Amino acid sequence: MENRIHIFDTTLRDGEQVPGCRLNTKDKLLIAEELELLGVDIIEAGFPVSSPGDFESVSEIAKLVKNATVCGLTRAVQKDIEVAAEALKHAKHPRIHTGIGTSDQHVFTKIKTTREDILVRSKQAVKWAKKYVEDVEFYAEDAGRTENAFLAQVVEAVIAEGATVINIPDTTGYCLPEEYGAKIKYLKENVKGIEKAILSTHCHNDLGLATANSIAGVQNGARQIECTINGIGERAGNTSLEEVVMIMRKHSWLKSDTRIDARRLNAMSRLVSEKMRMPVQPNKAIVGSNAFAHSSGIHQDGVIKNRDNYEIIDPAEVGVNESSIILTARSGRAALSYRLEKIGFKLAKEELDVAYKQFLSVADKHNVVEEEQLKELMNALAISA
Ligand code: KIV
Ligand code: ZN
């Protein structure tokens, strides 16, 4: 692998910011354990100063996790950093993730200060964090809408203070892929000392571009992607872990890959969905219930002849047993015959013609024709298995 991309999972921090989706410490520990088995490089376990519960979760995850780096979020505030350091003190590989807003919108309207003050506070935050841990990640909040020249100034200053990872969040999900990629390229080309740090993407999905923007970042030199299982997160969510992992695996020309064991993706998705009580949309890429389901006659016929006709991923690669042929009124003879064979009925051509006619009248009355209804149909036609 030419470039290993580090997967920074923030399901337990940014992902947990979904309204009504709070997890208890036990659930967080279970998810952290599974994330480690999945092969993520960094687990962002929470925002320790935000509540005693979050502090406890980060602290327990820090004790539990052995291989991945465990990270805690802070604002560029001394107290936040001290509390995060305390929560992370038992971690084998601790990381403090600190930062501040850098766009004019955040500097002048949210923080109500000056760019000079932002520079001072950014450097100070990294300096505080470095007192406790070697691995310090800095985020320039709303970097997506930050002027590149000022962003470069902030990034250069925090690298000089020892920041090891620089996060470029498109906090509002505003950027187009070309724009976000160009931002990463600009930093690679204009920041003194950039080779000392890893550039990270952190994209939100307000315009449905989080995955595309993260990949554009990688194509332009980012070496870490921040993402969540099922793409959960505030508003329209974050970059979806399963999507970026499989994009890099399917497009090997990107010469970028991860350590993720993709066969665990389906189970991981179901675990997070269940614990967060957040259903996954059926047509969600990779992990949706329809991601490997074929229901129209033309597609079913093609898939039955050769899976590659309509599938770019072998379902087993992501932990799904097999793709499914769903019987509806749009299905053809090939699909009916395929499903009947699966339950032991091998029909001659004439039998299939008769059965298909009957099948269509059942299918017109139901969304999906199930196995039980197929058996009833065979029974009515006196065809035995
Ligand atoms: O979206 C964002 O800017 C964030 C930062 C706090 C890293 O989540
Ligand atoms: Zn975020």
Coordinates of N, CA, C and O and ligand atoms in Angstrom, one line a residue, residues 13-14 17 44 73 97 139-142 167 169-171 202 204 226 238, ligand 1:
R13 N -18.2 10.7 19.6 CA -18.1 12.1 20.0 C -19.0 12.9 19.0 O -20.1 13.3 19.3
D14 N -18.6 13.2 17.8 CA -19.4 13.9 16.8 C -20.7 13.2 16.5 O -21.7 13.7 16.4
Q17 N -23.5 13.5 18.9 CA -24.2 14.8 19.0 C -25.6 14.8 18.3 O -26.2 15.8 18.1
E44 N -12.2 8.7 18.8 CA -12.5 9.9 19.5 C -13.6 9.5 20.5 O -14.7 9.3 20.1
L73 N -11.8 15.4 23.0 CA -11.9 16.7 22.4 C -11.9 17.8 23.4 O -12.3 17.6 24.6
H97 N -7.3 16.5 21.3 CA -7.8 17.2 20.1 C -8.4 18.6 20.5 O -9.5 18.7 21.0
Y139 N -7.7 21.4 15.6 CA -8.8 21.6 14.6 C -9.0 23.1 14.4 O -9.0 23.9 15.3
A140 N -9.1 23.5 13.1 CA -9.4 24.9 12.7 C -10.9 24.8 12.4 O -11.2 24.6 11.2
E141 N -11.7 25.1 13.4 CA -13.2 24.9 13.1 C -13.6 25.8 12.0 O -13.2 27.0 11.9
D142 N -14.5 25.3 11.2 CA -15.0 26.0 10.0 C -13.9 26.3 9.0 O -14.0 27.3 8.3
N167 N -6.4 19.1 11.7 CA -7.7 18.7 11.2 C -8.3 20.0 10.5 O -8.3 21.1 11.1
P169 N -11.6 20.9 9.3 CA -13.0 20.6 9.3 C -13.8 21.5 8.3 O -13.7 22.7 8.3
D170 N -14.7 20.8 7.5 CA -15.7 21.5 6.8 C -16.9 21.4 7.7 O -17.8 20.7 7.4
T171 N -16.9 22.2 8.7 CA -17.8 22.1 9.8 C -19.3 22.3 9.4 O -20.2 21.6 9.9
H202 N -12.2 16.3 7.9 CA -13.4 16.2 8.8 C -14.5 16.9 8.1 O -14.7 18.1 8.2
H204 N -18.6 17.5 7.0 CA -20.0 17.3 7.4 C -20.8 17.2 6.1 O -20.4 17.6 5.0
E226 N -11.6 11.7 9.2 CA -12.5 11.6 10.4 C -13.9 11.3 9.9 O -14.4 11.9 9.0
N238 N -21.9 13.2 9.5 CA -20.5 13.2 9.2 C -20.2 12.3 8.0 O -21.0 11.6 7.5
Ligands
KIV1 O1 -17.1 19.9 12.8 C1 -16.2 20.3 13.5 O2 -15.7 21.4 13.2 C2 -15.9 19.6 14.7 C3 -14.7 20.0 15.4 C4 -15.0 20.2 16.9 C5 -13.5 19.1 15.2 O3 -16.5 18.6 15.0

